[in-house]
């Protein structure tokens, strides 16, 4: 080897490109491999650094990132019939789809029950998908933790009850319910009930606790509570139960619009004027809220934004972005219509 050859400085390395672009080494590799999990800002920074440094990627660098499925899964822990009929899940799916628009990433929708969980873990951790979005977790569902332990990037919609360190995106359910309770109190209502969500879901617990906080602030008893599943029929059954227990109740906070529709039906059937006799406030502000009779006062959460933000967080993980928050809480707001 000549002295010239020995002293010649080698070309810039992948690490130098990453340092100049302000991104991770794996992000540079993904840009070189033209993979989808890179933000436009990071991609532009890498291309700029490559040009400035005169970097020429070789085949080893092109294959550094490994094989990708270019596919993510949206896993809903509910029966298929429920998923396909509930407007909440449709809104989440629209948000996920919107965030993936223009990317070369496929979406797989999966519904799961406890008895097929092992097969599901095997599929999701077997290289068929690059990451997982999960919504509608119940109780001590171990699936998010199992996937995380298997190295599968995951983002949960709604606060998980188990699994410290699982990244999640949620709406501000506690403060949304608190605002609803305060509003009912401000209209002069004093015997205020709540149709709460399921006991085994954080969303049900958080909304119930927000309502309880509002009752405590006003010095009112938080004793009129019935738990129900997020369906119109369960909302109707809960409303009938509450009226039988306390015929003089004058307001009800319902933890989901889809349950509030059932509650309104029972109130109409029993001849109660809304809101003069019984005021009703829901939660979600789905399309069914504005078309209800009367139009439903409700707490708005942006369900599509929930789906978009979950997807953004997952794509960020897959792109190797640093500094992603462990959790995000999206704001809620009260929408006043004719029911309260």
mmCIF file of C-alpha atoms in Angstrom:
data_model
loop_
_atom_site.group_PDB
_atom_site.id
_atom_site.type_symbol
_atom_site.label_atom_id
_atom_site.label_comp_id
_atom_site.label_asym_id
_atom_site.label_seq_id
_atom_site.Cartn_x
_atom_site.Cartn_y
_atom_site.Cartn_z
ATOM 1 C CA UNK A 1 0.000 0.000 0.000
ATOM 2 C CA UNK A 2 1.424 3.415 -0.958
ATOM 3 C CA UNK A 3 1.717 6.270 1.530
ATOM 4 C CA UNK A 4 -0.925 8.179 -0.459
ATOM 5 C CA UNK A 5 -3.382 5.309 -0.204
ATOM 6 C CA UNK A 6 -2.604 4.787 3.484
ATOM 7 C CA UNK A 7 -3.193 8.481 4.320
ATOM 8 C CA UNK A 8 -6.267 9.025 2.146
ATOM 9 C CA UNK A 9 -9.303 9.821 4.312
ATOM 10 C CA UNK A 10 -12.209 7.449 3.673
ATOM 11 C CA UNK A 11 -15.543 8.902 2.553
ATOM 12 C CA UNK A 12 -18.101 10.030 5.108
ATOM 13 C CA UNK A 13 -19.747 7.262 7.089
ATOM 14 C CA UNK A 14 -23.396 6.685 7.930
ATOM 15 C CA UNK A 15 -22.802 8.008 11.453
ATOM 16 C CA UNK A 16 -21.487 11.315 10.077
ATOM 17 C CA UNK A 17 -24.549 11.742 7.878
ATOM 18 C CA UNK A 18 -26.787 11.058 10.877
ATOM 19 C CA UNK A 19 -24.895 13.583 12.987
ATOM 20 C CA UNK A 20 -25.064 16.273 10.282
ATOM 21 C CA UNK A 21 -28.793 15.669 9.736
ATOM 22 C CA UNK A 22 -29.593 15.567 13.449
ATOM 23 C CA UNK A 23 -31.249 12.157 13.206
ATOM 24 C CA UNK A 24 -30.489 8.593 14.230
ATOM 25 C CA UNK A 25 -28.348 6.182 12.220
ATOM 26 C CA UNK A 26 -31.385 3.979 11.589
ATOM 27 C CA UNK A 27 -33.320 6.944 10.169
ATOM 28 C CA UNK A 28 -30.528 7.609 7.665
ATOM 29 C CA UNK A 29 -30.641 3.945 6.675
ATOM 30 C CA UNK A 30 -34.414 4.105 6.175
ATOM 31 C CA UNK A 31 -34.068 7.138 3.921
ATOM 32 C CA UNK A 32 -31.389 5.362 1.876
ATOM 33 C CA UNK A 33 -33.638 2.304 1.570
ATOM 34 C CA UNK A 34 -36.584 4.539 0.593
ATOM 35 C CA UNK A 35 -38.702 3.158 3.404
ATOM 36 C CA UNK A 36 -41.940 4.878 4.449
ATOM 37 C CA UNK A 37 -41.434 5.398 8.188
ATOM 38 C CA UNK A 38 -39.621 8.736 8.000
ATOM 39 C CA UNK A 39 -41.070 12.222 8.415
ATOM 40 C CA UNK A 40 -40.693 14.665 5.525
ATOM 41 C CA UNK A 41 -38.541 16.928 7.707
ATOM 42 C CA UNK A 42 -36.137 14.118 8.626
ATOM 43 C CA UNK A 43 -35.995 12.865 5.028
ATOM 44 C CA UNK A 44 -35.094 16.345 3.732
ATOM 45 C CA UNK A 45 -32.408 16.741 6.421
ATOM 46 C CA UNK A 46 -30.817 13.415 5.480
ATOM 47 C CA UNK A 47 -30.785 14.233 1.766
ATOM 48 C CA UNK A 48 -29.226 17.614 2.553
ATOM 49 C CA UNK A 49 -26.528 15.990 4.687
ATOM 50 C CA UNK A 50 -25.808 13.378 2.003
ATOM 51 C CA UNK A 51 -25.337 16.151 -0.550
ATOM 52 C CA UNK A 52 -23.203 18.319 1.726
ATOM 53 C CA UNK A 53 -20.918 15.453 2.745
ATOM 54 C CA UNK A 54 -20.752 13.762 -0.633
ATOM 55 C CA UNK A 55 -21.903 10.486 0.870
ATOM 56 C CA UNK A 56 -22.404 7.553 -1.507
ATOM 57 C CA UNK A 57 -24.396 4.725 0.104
ATOM 58 C CA UNK A 58 -23.179 1.238 -0.673
ATOM 59 C CA UNK A 59 -25.253 -1.919 -0.774
ATOM 60 C CA UNK A 60 -24.459 -2.786 2.840
ATOM 61 C CA UNK A 61 -25.967 0.497 3.971
ATOM 62 C CA UNK A 62 -28.989 -0.066 1.745
ATOM 63 C CA UNK A 63 -29.768 -3.330 3.490
ATOM 64 C CA UNK A 64 -28.879 -2.150 7.001
ATOM 65 C CA UNK A 65 -32.466 -1.438 8.068
ATOM 66 C CA UNK A 66 -33.546 -5.005 7.357
ATOM 67 C CA UNK A 67 -36.769 -6.252 5.868
ATOM 68 C CA UNK A 68 -40.010 -4.348 6.431
ATOM 69 C CA UNK A 69 -43.588 -5.470 5.995
ATOM 70 C CA UNK A 70 -44.715 -1.895 5.221
ATOM 71 C CA UNK A 71 -47.897 -2.764 7.071
ATOM 72 C CA UNK A 72 -49.397 -1.887 10.463
ATOM 73 C CA UNK A 73 -52.320 -3.472 12.312
ATOM 74 C CA UNK A 74 -55.266 -1.818 14.024
ATOM 75 C CA UNK A 75 -56.430 -4.270 16.698
ATOM 76 C CA UNK A 76 -59.848 -3.714 18.301
ATOM 77 C CA UNK A 77 -60.609 -5.743 21.417
ATOM 78 C CA UNK A 78 -64.300 -6.180 20.598
ATOM 79 C CA UNK A 79 -66.526 -8.502 18.608
ATOM 80 C CA UNK A 80 -66.706 -7.783 14.893
ATOM 81 C CA UNK A 81 -70.425 -6.954 14.932
ATOM 82 C CA UNK A 82 -69.829 -4.300 17.579
ATOM 83 C CA UNK A 83 -66.875 -2.761 15.738
ATOM 84 C CA UNK A 84 -68.731 -2.488 12.447
ATOM 85 C CA UNK A 85 -71.803 -0.823 13.980
ATOM 86 C CA UNK A 86 -70.234 1.626 16.456
ATOM 87 C CA UNK A 87 -69.494 5.094 15.004
ATOM 88 C CA UNK A 88 -66.609 5.584 17.455
ATOM 89 C CA UNK A 89 -64.547 2.874 15.793
ATOM 90 C CA UNK A 90 -65.415 4.239 12.354
ATOM 91 C CA UNK A 91 -64.051 7.627 13.424
ATOM 92 C CA UNK A 92 -60.803 6.133 14.729
ATOM 93 C CA UNK A 93 -60.382 4.184 11.494
ATOM 94 C CA UNK A 94 -60.907 7.339 9.418
ATOM 95 C CA UNK A 95 -58.195 9.064 11.419
ATOM 96 C CA UNK A 96 -55.733 6.195 10.995
ATOM 97 C CA UNK A 97 -56.426 6.053 7.269
ATOM 98 C CA UNK A 98 -55.984 9.818 6.901
ATOM 99 C CA UNK A 99 -52.590 9.764 8.637
ATOM 100 C CA UNK A 100 -51.407 6.950 6.365
ATOM 101 C CA UNK A 101 -52.534 8.754 3.192
ATOM 102 C CA UNK A 102 -49.678 9.103 0.730
ATOM 103 C CA UNK A 103 -47.470 6.602 2.531
ATOM 104 C CA UNK A 104 -46.661 3.172 1.185
ATOM 105 C CA UNK A 105 -48.071 1.484 4.273
ATOM 106 C CA UNK A 106 -50.919 -1.013 4.343
ATOM 107 C CA UNK A 107 -53.418 -1.237 7.201
ATOM 108 C CA UNK A 108 -54.808 -4.496 8.593
ATOM 109 C CA UNK A 109 -57.952 -4.328 10.767
ATOM 110 C CA UNK A 110 -58.214 -7.122 13.340
ATOM 111 C CA UNK A 111 -60.848 -7.911 15.979
ATOM 112 C CA UNK A 112 -59.770 -10.074 18.867
ATOM 113 C CA UNK A 113 -61.235 -12.137 21.670
ATOM 114 C CA UNK A 114 -59.368 -13.646 24.608
ATOM 115 C CA UNK A 115 -59.435 -17.210 23.244
ATOM 116 C CA UNK A 116 -57.409 -16.373 20.138
ATOM 117 C CA UNK A 117 -54.887 -14.099 21.830
ATOM 118 C CA UNK A 118 -51.933 -16.497 21.552
ATOM 119 C CA UNK A 119 -52.453 -16.875 17.809
ATOM 120 C CA UNK A 120 -52.742 -13.120 17.506
ATOM 121 C CA UNK A 121 -49.468 -12.517 19.353
ATOM 122 C CA UNK A 122 -47.755 -15.039 17.109
ATOM 123 C CA UNK A 123 -49.054 -13.334 13.987
ATOM 124 C CA UNK A 124 -48.308 -9.756 15.061
ATOM 125 C CA UNK A 125 -44.828 -10.638 16.350
ATOM 126 C CA UNK A 126 -44.045 -12.828 13.357
ATOM 127 C CA UNK A 127 -42.979 -10.107 10.950
ATOM 128 C CA UNK A 128 -46.341 -9.710 9.199
ATOM 129 C CA UNK A 129 -46.698 -6.135 10.478
ATOM 130 C CA UNK A 130 -44.216 -3.462 11.541
ATOM 131 C CA UNK A 131 -46.277 -2.129 14.444
ATOM 132 C CA UNK A 132 -49.655 -2.245 16.169
ATOM 133 C CA UNK A 133 -52.390 0.211 17.129
ATOM 134 C CA UNK A 134 -54.835 -1.018 19.786
ATOM 135 C CA UNK A 135 -58.179 0.392 20.941
ATOM 136 C CA UNK A 136 -60.959 -0.602 23.354
ATOM 137 C CA UNK A 137 -58.832 -2.418 25.914
ATOM 138 C CA UNK A 138 -60.695 -4.156 28.734
ATOM 139 C CA UNK A 139 -59.434 -4.904 32.231
ATOM 140 C CA UNK A 140 -56.115 -6.648 32.620
ATOM 141 C CA UNK A 141 -55.704 -7.422 28.911
ATOM 142 C CA UNK A 142 -52.094 -8.660 28.608
ATOM 143 C CA UNK A 143 -51.840 -8.234 24.822
ATOM 144 C CA UNK A 144 -50.084 -4.819 24.772
ATOM 145 C CA UNK A 145 -47.456 -5.979 27.268
ATOM 146 C CA UNK A 146 -46.890 -9.268 25.422
ATOM 147 C CA UNK A 147 -46.374 -7.430 22.147
ATOM 148 C CA UNK A 148 -44.050 -4.902 23.760
ATOM 149 C CA UNK A 149 -41.994 -7.696 25.320
ATOM 150 C CA UNK A 150 -41.799 -9.332 21.896
ATOM 151 C CA UNK A 151 -40.298 -6.137 20.492
ATOM 152 C CA UNK A 152 -43.360 -5.042 18.519
ATOM 153 C CA UNK A 153 -43.836 -1.246 18.486
ATOM 154 C CA UNK A 154 -47.310 -0.472 19.862
ATOM 155 C CA UNK A 155 -49.518 2.532 20.619
ATOM 156 C CA UNK A 156 -52.778 2.156 22.554
ATOM 157 C CA UNK A 157 -55.826 4.347 22.144
ATOM 158 C CA UNK A 158 -57.006 5.067 25.694
ATOM 159 C CA UNK A 159 -55.148 4.706 28.960
ATOM 160 C CA UNK A 160 -54.216 1.040 29.540
ATOM 161 C CA UNK A 161 -54.946 -0.319 33.008
ATOM 162 C CA UNK A 162 -51.821 -2.498 32.981
ATOM 163 C CA UNK A 163 -48.391 -2.301 31.377
ATOM 164 C CA UNK A 164 -46.218 0.552 32.581
ATOM 165 C CA UNK A 165 -44.289 2.033 29.700
ATOM 166 C CA UNK A 166 -46.895 1.239 27.038
ATOM 167 C CA UNK A 167 -47.238 4.360 24.876
ATOM 168 C CA UNK A 168 -50.823 5.627 24.592
ATOM 169 C CA UNK A 169 -52.982 8.478 23.303
ATOM 170 C CA UNK A 170 -56.199 9.405 25.093
ATOM 171 C CA UNK A 171 -58.774 12.172 25.353
ATOM 172 C CA UNK A 172 -59.090 14.185 28.558
ATOM 173 C CA UNK A 173 -61.999 12.115 29.843
ATOM 174 C CA UNK A 174 -61.787 13.263 33.461
ATOM 175 C CA UNK A 175 -61.939 16.984 32.756
ATOM 176 C CA UNK A 176 -64.506 16.531 30.008
ATOM 177 C CA UNK A 177 -66.861 14.791 32.427
ATOM 178 C CA UNK A 178 -66.107 17.381 35.102
ATOM 179 C CA UNK A 179 -67.106 20.156 32.690
ATOM 180 C CA UNK A 180 -70.357 18.322 31.913
ATOM 181 C CA UNK A 181 -71.190 17.993 35.617
ATOM 182 C CA UNK A 182 -70.418 21.651 36.277
ATOM 183 C CA UNK A 183 -72.646 22.696 33.401
ATOM 184 C CA UNK A 184 -75.607 20.670 34.673
ATOM 185 C CA UNK A 185 -75.158 22.196 38.123
ATOM 186 C CA UNK A 186 -75.016 25.684 36.586
ATOM 187 C CA UNK A 187 -78.442 25.148 34.966
ATOM 188 C CA UNK A 188 -79.995 24.515 38.364
ATOM 189 C CA UNK A 189 -80.110 20.725 38.275
ATOM 190 C CA UNK A 190 -79.609 19.067 41.634
ATOM 191 C CA UNK A 191 -80.562 15.385 41.389
ATOM 192 C CA UNK A 192 -78.006 14.428 38.788
ATOM 193 C CA UNK A 193 -77.419 10.791 37.830
ATOM 194 C CA UNK A 194 -74.742 9.154 35.700
ATOM 195 C CA UNK A 195 -74.863 6.275 33.251
ATOM 196 C CA UNK A 196 -71.239 5.246 33.529
ATOM 197 C CA UNK A 197 -69.196 3.114 31.158
ATOM 198 C CA UNK A 198 -67.883 -0.388 31.838
ATOM 199 C CA UNK A 199 -66.021 -0.933 35.102
ATOM 200 C CA UNK A 200 -63.146 -2.681 33.294
ATOM 201 C CA UNK A 201 -62.218 0.210 30.983
ATOM 202 C CA UNK A 202 -60.151 3.275 31.912
ATOM 203 C CA UNK A 203 -62.396 5.492 29.809
ATOM 204 C CA UNK A 204 -65.405 4.506 31.921
ATOM 205 C CA UNK A 205 -63.507 5.033 35.170
ATOM 206 C CA UNK A 206 -62.075 8.415 34.179
ATOM 207 C CA UNK A 207 -65.408 9.827 33.020
ATOM 208 C CA UNK A 208 -67.161 8.578 36.151
ATOM 209 C CA UNK A 209 -64.498 10.119 38.376
ATOM 210 C CA UNK A 210 -64.780 13.449 36.552
ATOM 211 C CA UNK A 211 -68.551 13.465 37.147
ATOM 212 C CA UNK A 212 -68.012 12.550 40.802
ATOM 213 C CA UNK A 213 -65.592 15.436 41.182
ATOM 214 C CA UNK A 214 -68.232 17.801 39.818
ATOM 215 C CA UNK A 215 -70.816 16.456 42.241
ATOM 216 C CA UNK A 216 -68.416 16.908 45.157
ATOM 217 C CA UNK A 217 -67.655 20.503 44.172
ATOM 218 C CA UNK A 218 -71.386 21.292 44.242
ATOM 219 C CA UNK A 219 -72.006 19.420 47.478
ATOM 220 C CA UNK A 220 -74.299 16.940 45.704
ATOM 221 C CA UNK A 221 -74.567 13.220 46.369
ATOM 222 C CA UNK A 222 -72.895 11.029 43.703
ATOM 223 C CA UNK A 223 -75.144 8.069 44.529
ATOM 224 C CA UNK A 224 -77.174 7.683 41.329
ATOM 225 C CA UNK A 225 -74.853 5.614 39.146
ATOM 226 C CA UNK A 226 -75.510 2.683 36.824
ATOM 227 C CA UNK A 227 -72.705 1.034 34.841
ATOM 228 C CA UNK A 228 -73.458 -0.015 31.270
ATOM 229 C CA UNK A 229 -71.747 -1.156 28.116
ATOM 230 C CA UNK A 230 -71.320 1.281 25.245
ATOM 231 C CA UNK A 231 -74.499 0.325 23.358
ATOM 232 C CA UNK A 232 -77.922 1.993 22.901
ATOM 233 C CA UNK A 233 -79.725 -0.927 24.541
ATOM 234 C CA UNK A 234 -77.499 -0.794 27.623
ATOM 235 C CA UNK A 235 -78.051 2.953 27.837
ATOM 236 C CA UNK A 236 -81.820 2.416 27.699
ATOM 237 C CA UNK A 237 -81.743 -0.273 30.391
ATOM 238 C CA UNK A 238 -79.612 1.933 32.642
ATOM 239 C CA UNK A 239 -81.956 4.904 32.204
ATOM 240 C CA UNK A 240 -84.963 2.765 33.105
ATOM 241 C CA UNK A 241 -83.116 1.509 36.190
ATOM 242 C CA UNK A 242 -82.272 5.037 37.322
ATOM 243 C CA UNK A 243 -85.841 6.277 36.891
ATOM 244 C CA UNK A 244 -87.155 3.335 38.897
ATOM 245 C CA UNK A 245 -84.697 4.098 41.709
ATOM 246 C CA UNK A 246 -85.161 7.870 41.663
ATOM 247 C CA UNK A 247 -88.268 9.112 39.800
ATOM 248 C CA UNK A 248 -87.402 12.714 40.693
ATOM 249 C CA UNK A 249 -83.965 12.826 39.087
ATOM 250 C CA UNK A 250 -83.637 15.942 36.937
ATOM 251 C CA UNK A 251 -80.453 15.317 34.942
ATOM 252 C CA UNK A 252 -78.201 12.526 33.730
ATOM 253 C CA UNK A 253 -74.624 12.513 32.472
ATOM 254 C CA UNK A 254 -74.160 9.634 30.055
ATOM 255 C CA UNK A 255 -70.600 8.446 29.419
ATOM 256 C CA UNK A 256 -71.099 7.963 25.656
ATOM 257 C CA UNK A 257 -73.418 9.362 22.999
ATOM 258 C CA UNK A 258 -74.327 5.888 21.817
ATOM 259 C CA UNK A 259 -75.704 5.094 25.287
ATOM 260 C CA UNK A 260 -77.390 8.498 25.501
ATOM 261 C CA UNK A 261 -79.464 7.660 22.428
ATOM 262 C CA UNK A 262 -80.972 4.737 24.335
ATOM 263 C CA UNK A 263 -81.493 6.913 27.421
ATOM 264 C CA UNK A 264 -83.369 9.515 25.369
ATOM 265 C CA UNK A 265 -85.652 6.804 24.007
ATOM 266 C CA UNK A 266 -86.663 5.718 27.506
ATOM 267 C CA UNK A 267 -87.262 9.292 28.636
ATOM 268 C CA UNK A 268 -89.524 9.903 25.637
ATOM 269 C CA UNK A 269 -91.427 6.674 26.289
ATOM 270 C CA UNK A 270 -92.032 7.701 29.904
ATOM 271 C CA UNK A 271 -93.299 11.126 28.938
ATOM 272 C CA UNK A 272 -90.375 13.095 30.380
ATOM 273 C CA UNK A 273 -89.688 16.435 28.761
ATOM 274 C CA UNK A 274 -86.072 17.015 27.766
ATOM 275 C CA UNK A 275 -84.480 19.123 29.193
ATOM 276 C CA UNK A 276 -87.299 20.605 31.315
ATOM 277 C CA UNK A 277 -87.895 17.429 33.323
ATOM 278 C CA UNK A 278 -84.616 15.622 32.735
ATOM 279 C CA UNK A 279 -81.535 17.173 31.130
ATOM 280 C CA UNK A 280 -79.165 14.841 29.276
ATOM 281 C CA UNK A 281 -75.469 15.311 28.494
ATOM 282 C CA UNK A 282 -73.466 12.744 26.538
ATOM 283 C CA UNK A 283 -69.828 12.268 25.627
ATOM 284 C CA UNK A 284 -68.026 11.957 22.249
ATOM 285 C CA UNK A 285 -69.983 14.290 19.921
ATOM 286 C CA UNK A 286 -70.448 11.630 17.287
ATOM 287 C CA UNK A 287 -72.766 12.328 14.367
ATOM 288 C CA UNK A 288 -75.651 10.689 16.256
ATOM 289 C CA UNK A 289 -75.461 13.487 18.851
ATOM 290 C CA UNK A 290 -76.482 16.251 16.444
ATOM 291 C CA UNK A 291 -79.252 14.132 14.891
ATOM 292 C CA UNK A 292 -80.750 12.933 18.193
ATOM 293 C CA UNK A 293 -84.183 14.129 19.317
ATOM 294 C CA UNK A 294 -83.608 16.617 20.797
ATOM 295 C CA UNK A 295 -80.040 17.315 19.609
ATOM 296 C CA UNK A 296 -77.693 16.145 22.319
ATOM 297 C CA UNK A 297 -75.564 18.374 24.505
ATOM 298 C CA UNK A 298 -72.304 16.466 24.768
ATOM 299 C CA UNK A 299 -68.590 16.573 25.495
ATOM 300 C CA UNK A 300 -66.670 16.582 22.253
ATOM 301 C CA UNK A 301 -63.582 14.485 21.742
ATOM 302 C CA UNK A 302 -62.013 14.498 18.282
ATOM 303 C CA UNK A 303 -62.176 10.798 17.516
ATOM 304 C CA UNK A 304 -60.512 11.130 14.120
ATOM 305 C CA UNK A 305 -57.687 13.136 15.686
ATOM 306 C CA UNK A 306 -57.292 10.336 18.217
ATOM 307 C CA UNK A 307 -56.732 7.880 15.357
ATOM 308 C CA UNK A 308 -54.386 10.260 13.555
ATOM 309 C CA UNK A 309 -52.307 10.963 16.659
ATOM 310 C CA UNK A 310 -51.992 7.275 17.528
ATOM 311 C CA UNK A 311 -50.757 6.605 13.992
ATOM 312 C CA UNK A 312 -48.319 9.526 14.119
ATOM 313 C CA UNK A 313 -46.845 8.165 17.347
ATOM 314 C CA UNK A 314 -46.458 4.674 15.899
ATOM 315 C CA UNK A 315 -44.851 5.916 12.684
ATOM 316 C CA UNK A 316 -42.491 7.987 14.802
ATOM 317 C CA UNK A 317 -41.414 4.893 16.707
ATOM 318 C CA UNK A 318 -40.863 2.994 13.477
ATOM 319 C CA UNK A 319 -38.799 5.875 12.091
ATOM 320 C CA UNK A 320 -36.558 5.815 15.163
ATOM 321 C CA UNK A 321 -37.503 9.357 16.173
ATOM 322 C CA UNK A 322 -36.230 10.386 19.582
ATOM 323 C CA UNK A 323 -38.120 12.295 22.261
ATOM 324 C CA UNK A 324 -41.580 10.923 21.520
ATOM 325 C CA UNK A 325 -43.871 11.440 24.532
ATOM 326 C CA UNK A 326 -44.870 8.320 26.483
ATOM 327 C CA UNK A 327 -48.480 9.518 26.458
ATOM 328 C CA UNK A 328 -50.596 12.260 24.920
ATOM 329 C CA UNK A 329 -53.848 13.693 26.244
ATOM 330 C CA UNK A 330 -56.107 15.356 23.666
ATOM 331 C CA UNK A 331 -58.433 18.179 24.768
ATOM 332 C CA UNK A 332 -62.227 17.946 25.058
ATOM 333 C CA UNK A 333 -64.894 20.658 24.919
ATOM 334 C CA UNK A 334 -68.557 20.975 25.828
ATOM 335 C CA UNK A 335 -70.992 21.326 22.924
ATOM 336 C CA UNK A 336 -74.303 22.780 24.107
ATOM 337 C CA UNK A 337 -77.433 21.759 22.210
ATOM 338 C CA UNK A 338 -81.086 21.321 23.136
ATOM 339 C CA UNK A 339 -80.968 18.353 25.556
ATOM 340 C CA UNK A 340 -79.491 20.301 28.482
#
